[in-house]
Coordinates of C-alpha atoms in Angstrom, one line a residue:
Chain A
Q656 CA 15.3 -1.5 -1.1
S657 CA 15.2 2.2 -0.7
A658 CA 12.0 4.2 -0.9
L659 CA 11.2 5.8 -4.2
T660 CA 11.9 9.5 -4.2
Q661 CA 9.0 11.9 -4.1
P662 CA 9.0 15.7 -3.3
A663 CA 8.0 16.2 0.3
S664 CA 5.4 18.8 -0.6
V665 CA 3.7 20.3 -3.6
S666 CA 1.2 23.1 -3.6
G667 CA -1.1 24.9 -6.0
S668 CA -4.0 27.2 -6.2
P669 CA -7.5 26.0 -7.0
G670 CA -7.9 25.3 -10.7
Q671 CA -4.2 25.0 -11.3
S672 CA -2.3 21.8 -12.3
I673 CA 0.4 20.2 -10.2
T674 CA 2.7 17.2 -10.9
I675 CA 4.2 14.9 -8.4
S676 CA 7.3 12.9 -9.4
C677 CA 8.3 9.5 -8.3
T678 CA 11.9 8.5 -9.0
G679 CA 13.3 5.0 -8.8
T680 CA 15.7 2.9 -10.7
S681 CA 15.7 0.5 -13.6
S682 CA 14.9 -2.3 -11.1
D683 CA 11.6 -0.9 -10.2
V684 CA 9.9 2.1 -11.8
G685 CA 12.0 2.0 -15.0
G686 CA 11.8 -1.8 -15.4
Y687 CA 8.0 -2.3 -15.1
N688 CA 4.8 -0.6 -16.0
F689 CA 3.5 -1.5 -12.5
V690 CA 3.5 1.9 -10.8
S691 CA 0.3 2.9 -8.9
W692 CA -0.6 6.0 -7.0
Y693 CA -2.6 6.3 -3.7
Q694 CA -4.3 9.3 -2.1
Q695 CA -4.5 9.3 1.7
H696 CA -6.5 11.8 3.8
P697 CA -5.6 12.2 7.5
G698 CA -6.7 9.2 9.5
K699 CA -8.0 7.4 6.5
A700 CA -6.9 4.3 4.5
P701 CA -5.2 4.9 1.2
K702 CA -7.3 5.1 -2.0
L703 CA -6.2 3.9 -5.4
M704 CA -6.0 6.8 -7.9
I705 CA -3.9 5.4 -10.8
Y706 CA -2.7 1.9 -11.6
D707 CA -0.3 0.4 -14.1
V708 CA 1.2 3.9 -14.7
T709 CA -1.6 5.5 -16.6
N710 CA -4.9 3.8 -15.8
R711 CA -7.6 5.3 -13.7
P712 CA -10.1 3.2 -11.7
S713 CA -13.7 3.8 -12.3
G714 CA -15.0 6.5 -9.9
V715 CA -11.7 8.4 -9.9
S716 CA -11.9 11.9 -11.4
N717 CA -10.4 12.3 -14.8
R718 CA -8.5 15.3 -13.4
F719 CA -6.0 12.7 -12.2
S720 CA -3.6 11.2 -14.7
G721 CA -0.3 9.3 -14.7
S722 CA 2.7 8.9 -16.9
K723 CA 6.2 7.6 -16.9
S724 CA 9.5 8.4 -18.5
G725 CA 12.6 6.3 -17.8
N726 CA 12.9 5.8 -14.1
T727 CA 10.5 8.5 -13.1
A728 CA 6.7 8.2 -12.9
S729 CA 4.5 11.2 -12.4
L730 CA 1.0 12.0 -11.1
T731 CA -0.7 15.1 -12.5
I732 CA -3.7 16.7 -10.9
S733 CA -5.4 19.2 -13.1
G734 CA -8.1 21.7 -12.0
L735 CA -6.9 21.4 -8.4
Q736 CA -9.7 21.3 -5.9
A737 CA -9.8 21.7 -2.1
E738 CA -10.7 18.0 -1.7
D739 CA -7.4 17.1 -3.4
E740 CA -5.5 18.2 -0.4
A741 CA -4.0 15.0 1.0
D742 CA -0.9 12.8 1.0
Y743 CA 0.0 11.0 -2.2
Y744 CA 2.1 7.9 -2.5
C745 CA 3.5 6.0 -5.5
I746 CA 4.5 2.4 -5.4
S747 CA 6.3 0.1 -7.8
W748 CA 6.8 -3.6 -8.3
T749 CA 10.4 -4.5 -8.3
S750 CA 12.9 -7.1 -9.7
S751 CA 13.2 -8.5 -6.2
S752 CA 9.6 -9.6 -6.3
I753 CA 8.7 -7.1 -3.6
Y754 CA 7.1 -3.7 -3.7
V755 CA 8.6 -0.3 -2.8
F756 CA 6.6 2.8 -1.8
G757 CA 7.5 6.3 -2.5
S758 CA 8.4 8.7 0.4
G759 CA 5.1 10.5 0.0
T760 CA 4.1 13.9 -1.0
Q761 CA 1.8 16.3 0.9
V762 CA -0.4 18.3 -1.5
T763 CA -1.6 21.7 -0.3
V764 CA -4.3 23.7 -2.0
L765 CA -3.6 27.3 -1.4
Chain B
E848 CA -18.9 -5.0 -2.1
V849 CA -15.3 -5.9 -1.1
Q850 CA -14.7 -5.5 2.6
L851 CA -11.5 -5.9 4.6
V852 CA -11.5 -5.6 8.4
E853 CA -8.3 -5.8 10.4
S854 CA -8.2 -6.7 14.1
G855 CA -5.6 -7.8 16.7
G856 CA -3.8 -4.6 17.3
G857 CA -3.1 -3.1 20.7
L858 CA -0.5 -2.3 23.2
V859 CA 2.4 -4.9 23.4
Q860 CA 5.6 -4.9 25.4
P861 CA 8.9 -5.0 23.6
G862 CA 10.0 -8.5 22.8
G863 CA 6.4 -9.7 22.7
S864 CA 4.4 -11.2 19.9
L865 CA 1.1 -10.4 18.2
R866 CA -1.0 -11.9 15.5
L867 CA -3.0 -9.5 13.3
S868 CA -6.1 -10.7 11.4
C869 CA -7.8 -9.4 8.3
A870 CA -11.3 -10.7 7.6
A871 CA -12.3 -10.5 3.9
S872 CA -15.8 -10.6 2.3
G873 CA -17.5 -9.7 -0.9
F874 CA -15.1 -11.6 -3.2
T875 CA -13.6 -15.1 -3.9
F876 CA -10.9 -14.8 -1.3
S877 CA -8.8 -17.7 -2.5
N878 CA -8.3 -16.1 -5.9
Y879 CA -6.3 -13.1 -4.7
W880 CA -3.0 -12.2 -3.4
M881 CA -3.3 -10.4 -0.1
H882 CA -0.9 -7.8 1.3
W883 CA 0.1 -6.1 4.6
V884 CA 1.2 -2.5 4.6
R885 CA 2.2 -0.5 7.6
Q886 CA 2.5 3.2 8.5
V887 CA 4.3 4.6 11.5
P888 CA 2.1 7.5 12.8
G889 CA 3.0 10.7 10.9
K890 CA 5.2 8.8 8.4
G891 CA 4.9 7.1 5.0
L892 CA 3.4 3.8 3.8
V893 CA 5.7 0.8 3.8
W894 CA 4.9 -2.5 2.1
V895 CA 5.4 -5.4 4.4
S896 CA 4.4 -8.7 2.9
R897 CA 2.2 -10.6 0.5
I898 CA 0.7 -14.1 0.1
K899 CA -0.7 -15.8 -2.9
G900 CA -4.2 -17.1 -3.0
D901 CA -3.1 -20.7 -2.5
G902 CA -1.2 -19.7 0.6
I903 CA 2.1 -21.2 -0.7
N904 CA 3.9 -18.3 -2.2
T905 CA 5.0 -15.4 0.1
N906 CA 7.3 -12.4 -0.1
Y907 CA 8.6 -10.0 2.6
A908 CA 10.2 -6.7 2.8
D909 CA 13.9 -7.1 3.9
S910 CA 13.2 -5.0 7.0
V911 CA 10.8 -7.7 8.4
K912 CA 12.2 -10.9 7.2
G913 CA 12.7 -13.4 10.0
R914 CA 10.3 -11.7 12.4
F915 CA 7.1 -11.5 10.4
T916 CA 5.1 -14.4 9.0
I917 CA 2.1 -14.0 6.7
S918 CA -0.4 -16.8 6.4
R919 CA -4.0 -17.3 5.4
D920 CA -7.0 -19.5 6.0
N921 CA -9.1 -19.6 2.9
A922 CA -11.9 -21.5 4.7
K923 CA -12.2 -18.5 7.0
N924 CA -11.5 -15.8 4.4
T925 CA -8.8 -14.4 6.6
V926 CA -5.2 -13.4 6.2
Y927 CA -2.9 -13.1 9.2
L928 CA 0.4 -11.4 10.1
Q929 CA 2.4 -12.9 13.0
I930 CA 4.9 -10.4 14.4
N931 CA 7.5 -11.7 16.8
S932 CA 10.2 -10.0 18.9
L933 CA 8.3 -6.7 18.7
R934 CA 10.3 -3.5 18.8
A935 CA 9.4 0.1 19.4
E936 CA 9.9 0.8 15.6
D937 CA 7.1 -1.7 14.8
T938 CA 4.6 0.8 16.3
A939 CA 2.4 1.5 13.3
V940 CA -1.0 1.2 11.8
Y941 CA -1.1 -2.1 9.9
Y942 CA -3.4 -2.2 6.8
C943 CA -4.3 -5.2 4.8
A944 CA -5.0 -4.8 1.1
R945 CA -6.2 -6.9 -1.8
G946 CA -3.9 -7.4 -4.7
A947 CA -5.4 -6.6 -8.0
W948 CA -6.3 -9.4 -10.4
L949 CA -3.5 -10.1 -12.8
S950 CA -1.6 -6.9 -11.9
Y951 CA 0.6 -5.4 -9.2
Y952 CA -1.5 -2.8 -7.3
F953 CA -3.9 -2.8 -4.4
D954 CA -7.5 -2.3 -5.3
S955 CA -9.1 -2.5 -1.8
W956 CA -7.8 -1.6 1.7
G957 CA -9.0 -2.2 5.2
Q958 CA -9.3 0.6 7.8
G959 CA -6.1 -0.5 9.6
T960 CA -5.3 -1.7 13.1
L961 CA -2.9 0.1 15.4
V962 CA 0.0 -1.7 17.0
T963 CA 1.8 0.1 19.8
V964 CA 5.0 -1.4 21.2
S965 CA 5.9 0.1 24.6
S966 CA 6.7 -0.9 28.1

């Protein structure tokens, strides 16, 4: 199972919106509404930001939102803030009853 | 409060074995799938394995099948990952994570334990 495809890096200025894509296949992203997104700061454990494509856990800023179209899921961060600078990973449940992570995206706040 | 604390990492020679532990607290452990995820330093996250609350059903990433074994002791609220025939490419931080109730994401993570395979 190959990793889901994410852009290696995305950047934006404070206050701007950015979108991170996560492309898979009909056997994972496209086949299930079980895509979640995690934020990871250096040296820290991942933190859940979005689950089941569009849902935001309590305590996560409403500046984070998720969506999906076909085999591609997306994470949008609006009103970009310095604290959003981190690595972001998507992950999907698959038809093989396993999970596959995305390759990861480094977000830089300019 | 949900807490997951991994232990058992360290320096191991190639070909050796290691058992990682993840002690859970703050929830009814036997009700939840538990997962292991690893991360090579400087690289991305990779899902490794999961085990159902009853300890019977397990799944593994293709890359670790045959060398890794996940297990759990619900009396001790602990999940384990046995790693055999260790290779340099197994050097990574190993995280345990709790599977969400009735869905397919991870709602809590431990802080990770570093495994270094080197002679």
